[in-house]
Coordinates of C-alpha atoms in Angstrom, one line a residue:
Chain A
X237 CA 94.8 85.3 99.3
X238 CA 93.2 87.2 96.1
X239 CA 91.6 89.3 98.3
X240 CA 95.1 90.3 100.0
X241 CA 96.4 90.9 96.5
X242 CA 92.8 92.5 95.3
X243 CA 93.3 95.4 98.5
X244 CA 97.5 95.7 97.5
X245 CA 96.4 96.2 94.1
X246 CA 93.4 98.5 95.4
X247 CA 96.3 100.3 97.8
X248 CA 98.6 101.8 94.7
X249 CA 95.2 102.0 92.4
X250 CA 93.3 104.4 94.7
X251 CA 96.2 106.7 95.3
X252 CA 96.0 107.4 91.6
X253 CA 93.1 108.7 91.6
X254 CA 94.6 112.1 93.1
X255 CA 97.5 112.2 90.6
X256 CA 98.3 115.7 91.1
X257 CA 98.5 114.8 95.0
X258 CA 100.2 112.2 94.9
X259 CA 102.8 114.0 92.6
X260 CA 103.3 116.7 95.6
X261 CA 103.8 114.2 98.1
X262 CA 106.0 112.1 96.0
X263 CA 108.4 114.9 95.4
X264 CA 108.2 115.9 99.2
X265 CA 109.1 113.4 100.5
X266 CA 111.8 112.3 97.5
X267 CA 113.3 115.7 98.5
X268 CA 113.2 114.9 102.4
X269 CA 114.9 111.6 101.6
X270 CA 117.4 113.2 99.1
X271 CA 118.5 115.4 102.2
X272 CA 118.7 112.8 104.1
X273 CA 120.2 110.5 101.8
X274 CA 123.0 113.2 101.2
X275 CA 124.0 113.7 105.2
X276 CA 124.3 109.4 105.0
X277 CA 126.4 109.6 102.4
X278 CA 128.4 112.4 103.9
X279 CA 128.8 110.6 107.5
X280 CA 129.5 107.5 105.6
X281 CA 132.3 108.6 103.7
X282 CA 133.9 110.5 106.6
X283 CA 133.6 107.5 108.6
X284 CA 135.8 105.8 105.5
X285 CA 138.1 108.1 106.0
X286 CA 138.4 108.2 109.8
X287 CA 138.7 104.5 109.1
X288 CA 141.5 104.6 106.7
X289 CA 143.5 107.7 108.2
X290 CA 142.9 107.6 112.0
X291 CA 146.1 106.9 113.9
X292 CA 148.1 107.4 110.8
X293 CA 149.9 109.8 109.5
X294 CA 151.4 110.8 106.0
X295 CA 154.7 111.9 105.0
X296 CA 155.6 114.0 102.2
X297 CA 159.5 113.2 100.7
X298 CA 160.4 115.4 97.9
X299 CA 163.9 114.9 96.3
X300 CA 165.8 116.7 94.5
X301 CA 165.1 117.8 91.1
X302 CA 168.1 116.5 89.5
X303 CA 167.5 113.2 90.9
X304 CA 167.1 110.1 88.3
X305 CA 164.4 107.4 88.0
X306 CA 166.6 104.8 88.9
X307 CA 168.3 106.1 91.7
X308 CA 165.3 106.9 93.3
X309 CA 163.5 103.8 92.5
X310 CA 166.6 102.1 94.4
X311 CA 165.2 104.4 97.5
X312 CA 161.7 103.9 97.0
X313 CA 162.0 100.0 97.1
X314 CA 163.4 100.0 100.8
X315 CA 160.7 102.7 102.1
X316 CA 158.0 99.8 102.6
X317 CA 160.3 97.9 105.2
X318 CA 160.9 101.1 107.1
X319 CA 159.4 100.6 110.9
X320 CA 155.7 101.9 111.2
X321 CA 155.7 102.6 107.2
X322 CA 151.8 101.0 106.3
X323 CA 151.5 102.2 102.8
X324 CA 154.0 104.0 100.3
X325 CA 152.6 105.7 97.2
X326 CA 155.2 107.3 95.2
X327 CA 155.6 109.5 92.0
X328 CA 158.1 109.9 89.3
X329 CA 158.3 113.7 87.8
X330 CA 156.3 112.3 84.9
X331 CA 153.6 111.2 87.5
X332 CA 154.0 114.1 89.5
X333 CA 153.0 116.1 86.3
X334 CA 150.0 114.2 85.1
X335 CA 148.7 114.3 89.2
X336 CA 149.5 118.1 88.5
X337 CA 147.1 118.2 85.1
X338 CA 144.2 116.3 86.9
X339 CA 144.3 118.5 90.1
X340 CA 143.6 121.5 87.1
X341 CA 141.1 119.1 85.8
X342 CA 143.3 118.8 82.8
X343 CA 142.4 122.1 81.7
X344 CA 146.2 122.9 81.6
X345 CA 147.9 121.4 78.8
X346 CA 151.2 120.0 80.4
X347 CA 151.8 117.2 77.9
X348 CA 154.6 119.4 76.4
X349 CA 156.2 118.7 79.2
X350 CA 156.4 114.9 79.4
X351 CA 159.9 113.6 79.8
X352 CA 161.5 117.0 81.1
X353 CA 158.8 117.6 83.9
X354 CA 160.2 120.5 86.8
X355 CA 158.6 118.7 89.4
X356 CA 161.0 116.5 91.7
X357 CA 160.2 112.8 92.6
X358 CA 157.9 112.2 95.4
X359 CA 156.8 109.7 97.8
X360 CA 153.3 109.6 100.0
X361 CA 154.2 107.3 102.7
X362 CA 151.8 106.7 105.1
X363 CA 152.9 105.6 108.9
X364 CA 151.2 104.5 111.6
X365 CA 151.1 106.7 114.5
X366 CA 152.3 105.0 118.0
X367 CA 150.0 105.2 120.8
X368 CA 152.7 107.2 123.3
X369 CA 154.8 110.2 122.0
X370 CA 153.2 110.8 118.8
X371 CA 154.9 114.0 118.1
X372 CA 158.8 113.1 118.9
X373 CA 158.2 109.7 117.0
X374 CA 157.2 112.1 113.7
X375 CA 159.8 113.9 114.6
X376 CA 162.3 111.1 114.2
X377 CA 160.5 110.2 111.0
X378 CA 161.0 113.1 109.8
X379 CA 165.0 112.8 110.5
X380 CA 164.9 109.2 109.1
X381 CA 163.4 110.2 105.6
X382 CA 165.7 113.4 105.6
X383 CA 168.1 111.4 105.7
X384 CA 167.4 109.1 102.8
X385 CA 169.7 109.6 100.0
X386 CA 169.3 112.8 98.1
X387 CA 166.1 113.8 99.7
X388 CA 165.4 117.8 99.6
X389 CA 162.3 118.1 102.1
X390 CA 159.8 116.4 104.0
X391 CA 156.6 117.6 105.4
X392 CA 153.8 116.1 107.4
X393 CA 150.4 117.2 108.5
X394 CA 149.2 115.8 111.8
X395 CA 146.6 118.1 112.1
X396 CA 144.7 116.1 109.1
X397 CA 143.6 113.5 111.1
X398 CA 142.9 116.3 114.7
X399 CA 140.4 117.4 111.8
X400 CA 138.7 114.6 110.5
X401 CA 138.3 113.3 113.8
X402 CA 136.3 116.5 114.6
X403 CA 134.0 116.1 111.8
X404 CA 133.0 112.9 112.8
X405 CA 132.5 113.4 116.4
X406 CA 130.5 116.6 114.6
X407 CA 128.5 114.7 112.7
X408 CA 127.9 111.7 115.0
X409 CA 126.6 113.8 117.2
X410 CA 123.8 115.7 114.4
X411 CA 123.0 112.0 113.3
X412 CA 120.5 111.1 115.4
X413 CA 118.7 114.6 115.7
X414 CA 118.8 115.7 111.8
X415 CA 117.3 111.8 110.8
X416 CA 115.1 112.2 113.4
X417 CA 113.3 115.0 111.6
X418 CA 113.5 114.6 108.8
X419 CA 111.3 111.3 109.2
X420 CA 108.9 113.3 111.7
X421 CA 108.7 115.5 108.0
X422 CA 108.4 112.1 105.8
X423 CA 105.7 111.1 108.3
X424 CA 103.8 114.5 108.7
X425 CA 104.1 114.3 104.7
X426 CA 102.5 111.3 103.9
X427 CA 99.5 111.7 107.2
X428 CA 98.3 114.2 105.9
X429 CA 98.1 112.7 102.1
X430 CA 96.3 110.1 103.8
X431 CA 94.0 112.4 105.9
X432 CA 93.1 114.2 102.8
X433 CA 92.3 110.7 101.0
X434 CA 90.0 110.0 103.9
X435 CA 88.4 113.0 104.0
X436 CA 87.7 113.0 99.9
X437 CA 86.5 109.4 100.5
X438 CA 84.8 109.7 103.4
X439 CA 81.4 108.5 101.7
X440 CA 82.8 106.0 99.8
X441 CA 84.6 104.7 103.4
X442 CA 81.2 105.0 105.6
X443 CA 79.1 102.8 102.9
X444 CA 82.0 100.5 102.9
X445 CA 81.8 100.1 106.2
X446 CA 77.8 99.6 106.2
X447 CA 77.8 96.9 104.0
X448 CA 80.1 95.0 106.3
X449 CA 83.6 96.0 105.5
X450 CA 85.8 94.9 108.1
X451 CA 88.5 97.2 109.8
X452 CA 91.5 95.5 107.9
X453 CA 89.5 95.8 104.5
X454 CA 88.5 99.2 104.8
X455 CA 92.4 100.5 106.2
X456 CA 94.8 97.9 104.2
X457 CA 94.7 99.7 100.7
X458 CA 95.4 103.2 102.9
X459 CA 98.4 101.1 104.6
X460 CA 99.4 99.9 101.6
X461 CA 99.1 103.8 99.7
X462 CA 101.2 104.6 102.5
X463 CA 104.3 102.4 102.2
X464 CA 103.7 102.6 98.5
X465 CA 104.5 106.3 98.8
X466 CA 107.5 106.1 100.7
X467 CA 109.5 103.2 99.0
X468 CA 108.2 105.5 95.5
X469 CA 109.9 108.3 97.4
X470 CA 113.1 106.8 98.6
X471 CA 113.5 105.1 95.6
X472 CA 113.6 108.3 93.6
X473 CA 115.9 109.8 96.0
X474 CA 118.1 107.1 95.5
X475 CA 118.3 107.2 92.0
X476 CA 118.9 111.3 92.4
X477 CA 121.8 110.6 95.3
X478 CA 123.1 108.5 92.7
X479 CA 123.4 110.8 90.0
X480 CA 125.0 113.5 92.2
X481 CA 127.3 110.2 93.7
X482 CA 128.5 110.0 89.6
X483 CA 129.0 113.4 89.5
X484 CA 130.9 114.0 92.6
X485 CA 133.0 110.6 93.0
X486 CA 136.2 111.6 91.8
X487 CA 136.0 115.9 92.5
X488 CA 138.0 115.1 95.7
X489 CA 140.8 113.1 94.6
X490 CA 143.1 115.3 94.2
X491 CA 146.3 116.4 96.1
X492 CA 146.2 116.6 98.8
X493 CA 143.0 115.2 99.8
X494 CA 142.9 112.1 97.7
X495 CA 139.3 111.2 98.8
X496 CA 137.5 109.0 96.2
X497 CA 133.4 109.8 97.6
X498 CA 131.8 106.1 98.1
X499 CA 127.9 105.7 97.5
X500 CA 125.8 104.2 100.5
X501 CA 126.2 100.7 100.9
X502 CA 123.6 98.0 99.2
X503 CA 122.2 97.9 103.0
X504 CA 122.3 101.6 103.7
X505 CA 120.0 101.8 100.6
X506 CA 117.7 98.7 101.9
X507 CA 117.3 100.2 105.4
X508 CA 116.3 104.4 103.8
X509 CA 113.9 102.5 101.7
X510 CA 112.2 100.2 104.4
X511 CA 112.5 102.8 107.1
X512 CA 110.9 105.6 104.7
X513 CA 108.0 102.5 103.6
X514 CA 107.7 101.6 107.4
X515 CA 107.2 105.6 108.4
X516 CA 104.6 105.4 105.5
X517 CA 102.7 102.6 106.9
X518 CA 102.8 104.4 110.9
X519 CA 101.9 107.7 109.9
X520 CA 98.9 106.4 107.4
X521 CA 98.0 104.5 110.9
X522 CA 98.0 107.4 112.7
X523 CA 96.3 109.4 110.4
X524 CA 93.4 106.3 110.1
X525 CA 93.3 106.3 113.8
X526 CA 92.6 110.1 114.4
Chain B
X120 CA 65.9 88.7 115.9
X121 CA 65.7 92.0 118.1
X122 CA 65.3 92.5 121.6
X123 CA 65.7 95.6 123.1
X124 CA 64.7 96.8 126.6
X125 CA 64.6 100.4 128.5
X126 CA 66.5 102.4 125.5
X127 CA 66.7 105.6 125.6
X128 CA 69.1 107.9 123.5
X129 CA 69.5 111.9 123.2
X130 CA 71.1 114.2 121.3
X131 CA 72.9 116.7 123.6
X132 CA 69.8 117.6 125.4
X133 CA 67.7 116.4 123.1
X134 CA 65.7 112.9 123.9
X135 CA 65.3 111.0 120.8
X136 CA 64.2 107.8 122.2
X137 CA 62.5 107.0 125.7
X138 CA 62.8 104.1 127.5
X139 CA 61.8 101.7 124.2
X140 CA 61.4 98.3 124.9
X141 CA 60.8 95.9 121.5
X142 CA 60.9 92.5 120.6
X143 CA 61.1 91.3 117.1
X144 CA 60.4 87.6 116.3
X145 CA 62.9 85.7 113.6
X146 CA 61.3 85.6 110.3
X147 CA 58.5 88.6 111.6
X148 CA 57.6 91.5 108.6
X149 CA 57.6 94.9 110.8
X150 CA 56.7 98.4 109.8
X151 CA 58.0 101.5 111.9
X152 CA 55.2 104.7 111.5
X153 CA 55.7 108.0 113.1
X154 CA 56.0 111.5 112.2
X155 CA 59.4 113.5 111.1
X156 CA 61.3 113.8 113.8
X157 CA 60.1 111.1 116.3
X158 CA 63.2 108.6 116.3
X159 CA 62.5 106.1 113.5
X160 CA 66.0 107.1 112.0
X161 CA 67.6 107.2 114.9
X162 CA 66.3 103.5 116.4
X163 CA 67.5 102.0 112.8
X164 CA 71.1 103.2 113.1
X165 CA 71.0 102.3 116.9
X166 CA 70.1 98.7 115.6
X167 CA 72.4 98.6 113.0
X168 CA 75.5 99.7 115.0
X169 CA 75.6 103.3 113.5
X170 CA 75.0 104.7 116.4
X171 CA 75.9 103.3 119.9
X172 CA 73.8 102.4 122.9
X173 CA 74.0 104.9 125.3
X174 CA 71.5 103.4 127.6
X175 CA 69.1 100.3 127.9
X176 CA 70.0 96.6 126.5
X177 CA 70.3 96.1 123.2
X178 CA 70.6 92.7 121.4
X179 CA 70.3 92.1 117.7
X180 CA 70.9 89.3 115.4
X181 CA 72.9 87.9 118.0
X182 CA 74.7 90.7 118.8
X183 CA 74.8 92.4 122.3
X184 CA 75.2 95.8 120.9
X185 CA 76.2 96.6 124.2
X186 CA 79.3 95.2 124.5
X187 CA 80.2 94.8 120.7
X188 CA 83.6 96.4 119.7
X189 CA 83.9 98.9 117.7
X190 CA 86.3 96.7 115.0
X191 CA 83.7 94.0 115.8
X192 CA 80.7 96.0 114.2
X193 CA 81.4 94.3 110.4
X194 CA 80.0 91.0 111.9
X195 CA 76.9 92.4 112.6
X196 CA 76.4 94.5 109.6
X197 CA 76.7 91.2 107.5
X198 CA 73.8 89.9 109.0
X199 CA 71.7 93.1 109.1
X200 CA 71.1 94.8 105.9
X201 CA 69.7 98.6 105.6
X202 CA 68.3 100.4 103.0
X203 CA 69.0 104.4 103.7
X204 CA 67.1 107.0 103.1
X205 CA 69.6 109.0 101.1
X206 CA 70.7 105.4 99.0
X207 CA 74.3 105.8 99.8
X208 CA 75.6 104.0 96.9
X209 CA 78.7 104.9 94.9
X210 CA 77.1 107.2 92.4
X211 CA 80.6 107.3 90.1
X212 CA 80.3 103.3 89.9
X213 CA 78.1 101.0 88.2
X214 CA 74.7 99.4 89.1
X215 CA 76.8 96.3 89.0
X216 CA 80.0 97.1 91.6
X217 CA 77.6 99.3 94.1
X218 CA 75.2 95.6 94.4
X219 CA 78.6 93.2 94.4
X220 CA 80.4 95.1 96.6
X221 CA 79.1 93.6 100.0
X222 CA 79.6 90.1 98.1
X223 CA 83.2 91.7 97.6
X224 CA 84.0 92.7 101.0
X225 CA 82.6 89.1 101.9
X226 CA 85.6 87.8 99.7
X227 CA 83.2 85.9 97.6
X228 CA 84.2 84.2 94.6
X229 CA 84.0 85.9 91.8
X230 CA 81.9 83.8 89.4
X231 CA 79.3 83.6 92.6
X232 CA 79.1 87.5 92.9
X233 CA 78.5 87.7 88.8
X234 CA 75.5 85.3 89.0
X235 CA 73.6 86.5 92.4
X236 CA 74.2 90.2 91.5
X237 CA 72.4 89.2 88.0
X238 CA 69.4 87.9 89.2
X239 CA 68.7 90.3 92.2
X240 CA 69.3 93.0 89.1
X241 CA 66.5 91.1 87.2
X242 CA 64.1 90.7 89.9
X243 CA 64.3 95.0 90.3
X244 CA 64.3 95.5 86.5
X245 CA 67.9 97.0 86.6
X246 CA 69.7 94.5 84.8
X247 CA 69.5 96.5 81.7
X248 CA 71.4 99.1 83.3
X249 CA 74.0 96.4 84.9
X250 CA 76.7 98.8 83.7
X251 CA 75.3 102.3 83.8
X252 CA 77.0 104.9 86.3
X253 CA 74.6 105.5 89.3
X254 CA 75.1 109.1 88.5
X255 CA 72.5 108.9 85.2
X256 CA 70.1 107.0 86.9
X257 CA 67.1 108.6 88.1
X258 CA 65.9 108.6 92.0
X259 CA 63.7 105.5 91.9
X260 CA 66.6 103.5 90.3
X261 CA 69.0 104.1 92.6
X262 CA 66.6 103.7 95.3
X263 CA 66.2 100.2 93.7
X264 CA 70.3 99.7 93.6
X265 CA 70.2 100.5 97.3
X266 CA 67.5 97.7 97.8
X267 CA 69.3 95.5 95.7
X268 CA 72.7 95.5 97.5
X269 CA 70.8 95.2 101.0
X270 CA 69.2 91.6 99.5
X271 CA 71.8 90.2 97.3
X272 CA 73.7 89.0 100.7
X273 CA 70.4 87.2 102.1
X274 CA 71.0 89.5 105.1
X275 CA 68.8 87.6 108.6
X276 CA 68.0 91.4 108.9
X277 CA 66.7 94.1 106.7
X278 CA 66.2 97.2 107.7
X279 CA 64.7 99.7 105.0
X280 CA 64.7 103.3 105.9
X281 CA 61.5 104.7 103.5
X282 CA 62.5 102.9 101.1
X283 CA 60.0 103.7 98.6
X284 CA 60.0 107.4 99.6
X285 CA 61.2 108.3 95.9
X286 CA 58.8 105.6 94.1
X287 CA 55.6 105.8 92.3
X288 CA 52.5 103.5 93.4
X289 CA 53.9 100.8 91.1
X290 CA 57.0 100.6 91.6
X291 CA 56.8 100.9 95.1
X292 CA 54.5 98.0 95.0
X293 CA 56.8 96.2 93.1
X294 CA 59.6 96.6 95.6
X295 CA 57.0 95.3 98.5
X296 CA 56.9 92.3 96.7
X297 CA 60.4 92.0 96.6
X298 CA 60.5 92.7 100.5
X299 CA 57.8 90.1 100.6
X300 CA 60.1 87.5 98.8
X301 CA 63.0 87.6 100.7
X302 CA 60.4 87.7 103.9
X303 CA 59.0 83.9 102.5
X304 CA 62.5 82.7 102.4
X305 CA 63.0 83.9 105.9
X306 CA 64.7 87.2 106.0
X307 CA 62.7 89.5 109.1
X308 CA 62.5 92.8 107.8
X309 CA 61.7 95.9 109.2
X310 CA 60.7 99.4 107.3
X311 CA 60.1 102.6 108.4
X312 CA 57.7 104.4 106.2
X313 CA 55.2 107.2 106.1
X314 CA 53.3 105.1 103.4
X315 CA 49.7 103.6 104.1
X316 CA 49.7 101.9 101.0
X317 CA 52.5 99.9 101.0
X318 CA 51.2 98.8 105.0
X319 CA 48.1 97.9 103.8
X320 CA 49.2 95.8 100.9
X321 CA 51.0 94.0 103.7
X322 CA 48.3 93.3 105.6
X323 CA 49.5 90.4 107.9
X324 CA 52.7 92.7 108.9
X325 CA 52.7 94.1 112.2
X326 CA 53.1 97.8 112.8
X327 CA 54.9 100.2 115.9
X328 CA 54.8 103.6 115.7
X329 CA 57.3 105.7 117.6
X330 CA 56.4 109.0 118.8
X331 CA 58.0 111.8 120.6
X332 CA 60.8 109.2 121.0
X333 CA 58.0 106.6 122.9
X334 CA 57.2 103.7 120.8
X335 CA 53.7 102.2 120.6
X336 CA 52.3 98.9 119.4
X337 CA 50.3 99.4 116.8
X338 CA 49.6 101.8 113.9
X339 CA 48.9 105.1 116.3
X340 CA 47.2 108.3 114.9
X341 CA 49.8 110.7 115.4
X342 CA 48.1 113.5 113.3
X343 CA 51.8 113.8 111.4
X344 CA 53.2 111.5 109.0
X345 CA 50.4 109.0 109.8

């Protein structure tokens, strides 16, 4: 057992012993990761989307202008019962205005106009769109909100979710190929790291061997240099995916996107890391073999 | 200890061994003579798995080198020792990791390693320089840290490839006597050398002499090294 943890110890030690190459392979392959990281994170959040959105479809209801709070609220309160209605978000002037500021990343000063805002009450209501005769059922919608009391206009966008369903088929389909190579880069990456360990060592290696090194004693520190590389380098790239994560989260939600961007999941992050280590450990086996 | 019968081996075109048939007795003291060129390199890394049989039977140690894997080759090298010509030690290490590191390999304690790779140091007047790089020592010391890492492990075999080729008179006599030691306690050795002295001071030894790749028994006058 102390020799296992003398030749994991050995593993990291001996890769530190080419600092400057083990910097360049670090940041290659944090960089490959970041990439990859990134296009995750991307089909990830689309696939939130698609799973929030698909089949549904939102409704814009603006009233009038002159309309009060409290009639409206009266309105509002009887929107969730509506048939096919799955979520109602709704918006007094006042919060029409401050959803205003943000979308001009409250670089506008609007508070001047608290309490006498222009903009009309509005509701966000979300339906759920039936299987058969999508179209003349939003069409009725439509008539049913018009028809609420002192509404001015409605407008809906079925094409939102024509388009998000594209994306994902888009990027479904890219998945496979785009990780695909950039492991194949991870693994070309760290080989060659490992080929140019072997061949500064190569002396050191042979009397190893002639003094009755085994297989396993001789390869398990370069095995271990090899995963120790890649869980270094996904590791970093998860801490840079993170950072851009904090500063992206909230650029999307605004009107009328509303998208807050989610980070990987806990097991997203667990598989990069373990794939990246795992491609670490087969290209450092390849390279040892050739 | 070695058996070996009908080798031959070439190099490309080149024959480097003919059709050698040897036999070496446990506990035996043997010394390999020819000139430059005529194989004695060659038969010791054929021997200790360096190089691989490419025809003829080959059994050392135990060891049909003839069928051995590849991944199986460590086994054998723990029982055979070699001294090279060129040292091969670690030169950016110490005296003291380049003689425990085939105790290291072995996974031997650590406390076990300390006290064997002391008194091996002692017996080749090196264990003032226990912790010196091999790097500022001179040729005959680090000829001697190559000896000492071959004995330390009480290999069944040692094979020494000239290894007093960078010694004076004295000290190469001293390092026979070392050989000698580790011969009493029942270690076969085997040296290739150019050196009369050192074959003479061992006068009970028996001697081969490979030349133009065709061994003899015997010390043969080859008009080369000899």
């Amino acid at each position: 057992m102390s020799v296992f943890f003398h030749l994991l110890g050995q593993g990291v030690r001996d890769l530190f012993r080419a600092p400057w190459s083990l910097c360049m392979t670090i940041a290659a392959i944090t960089l490959v990761s970041f990439l990859g990281g990134a296009f995750l994170m991307l089909v990830h959040n689309l696939d939130l989307q698609i799973g929030a959105r698909q089949g549904n479809v939102q409704f814009q209801v603006y009233w009038q202008p002159q309309t009060t709070t409290e009639e409206v609220r009266e309105v509002w309160a009887g929107l969730s019962s509506m048939e096919g209605v799955v979520n109602v978000r709704t918006f007094t002037p006042d919060q029409a205005l401050g959803v205003l500021a943000e979308s001009f990343q409250n670089s506008v000063d609007m508070e001047w106009m608290k309490g006498r805002s222009p903009l009309p009450p509005t509701a966000l209501v979300e339906c759920e769109l039936p299987a058969e005769d999508g179209k003349k059922w939003a069409a009725s919608m439509v008539e049913r909100l018009r028809a609420l009391p002192k509404v001015e206009k409605v407008s809906f966008n079925p094409l939102q979710v024509d388009l998000l369903t594209s994306w994902v088929g888009l990027t479904r389909m890219a998945f496979w190929p785009v990780t695909g190579f950039l492991l194949v880069v991870v693994a070309l990456v760290v080989g060659n790291t490992i080929k140019l360990a072997l061949l500064a060592r190569r002396e050191e290696l042979e009397i190893l061997r002639f003094v009755g090194a085994s297989r396993a004693y001789i390869q398990f520190p370069l095995l271990v240099g090899g995963a120790f590389q890649g869980f270094l380098g996904a590791g970093l790239a998860l801490g840079l995916l993170k950072l851009l994560h904090n500063g992206i989260e909230e650029m999307f939600n605004v009107p009328p996107l509303w998208m807050t961007i989610s980070f990987l999941p806990p097991l997203h992050c667990l598989v990069i890391v373990a794939t990246l280590a795992a491609v670490g450990v087969l290209s450092s086996l390849v390279a040892l073999r050739n | 200890m070695i058996t070996i019968s009908k080798m031959s081996y070439t190099f490309g075109k080149q024959l480097a061994l003919k059709d050698v048939n040897f036999c070496m007795k446990q506990g035996e003291f043997v010394f390999l003579c020819g000139p430059s060129g005529a194989g004695k390199t060659t038969f010791m890394r054929i021997l200790h798995g360096a190089l691989p049989v490419q025809r003829g039977k080959v059994d050392v140690a135990g060891y049909d080198l003839n069928t051995l894997p590849e991944r199986r080759k460590h086994l054998l090298r723990r029982d055979v020792s070699v001294v090279f010509q060129d040292f091969k030690i670690l030169t950016n290490q110490t005296v003291f990791a380049n003689v425990a590191l085939p105790l290291k390999v072995r996974g031997i304690p650590r406390h076990i390693i300390e006290k064997r790779v002391r008194a091996v140091l002692r017996s080749l007047h090196l264990d003032h320089k226990a912790m010196s790089p091999c790097e500022e020592l001179s040729g005959g010391e680090q000829q001697r840290v190559a000896v000492a890492r071959a004995v330390v492990v009480k290999p069944k075999l040692l094979l020494a490839d000239e290894p007093t080729g960078n010694l004076d008179y004295e000290l190469s006599m001293r390092m026979m006597d070392i050989f000698q030691q580790f011969h009493k306690f029942g270690t076969s050795i085997m040296i290739a050398t150019h050196n009369r002295e050192i074959m003479e001071r061992m006068s009970g030894a028996r001697v081969v002499t490979l030349h133009d790749g065709v061994m003899h028994e015997g010390c043969v006058e080859t008009g080369g090294g000899l």
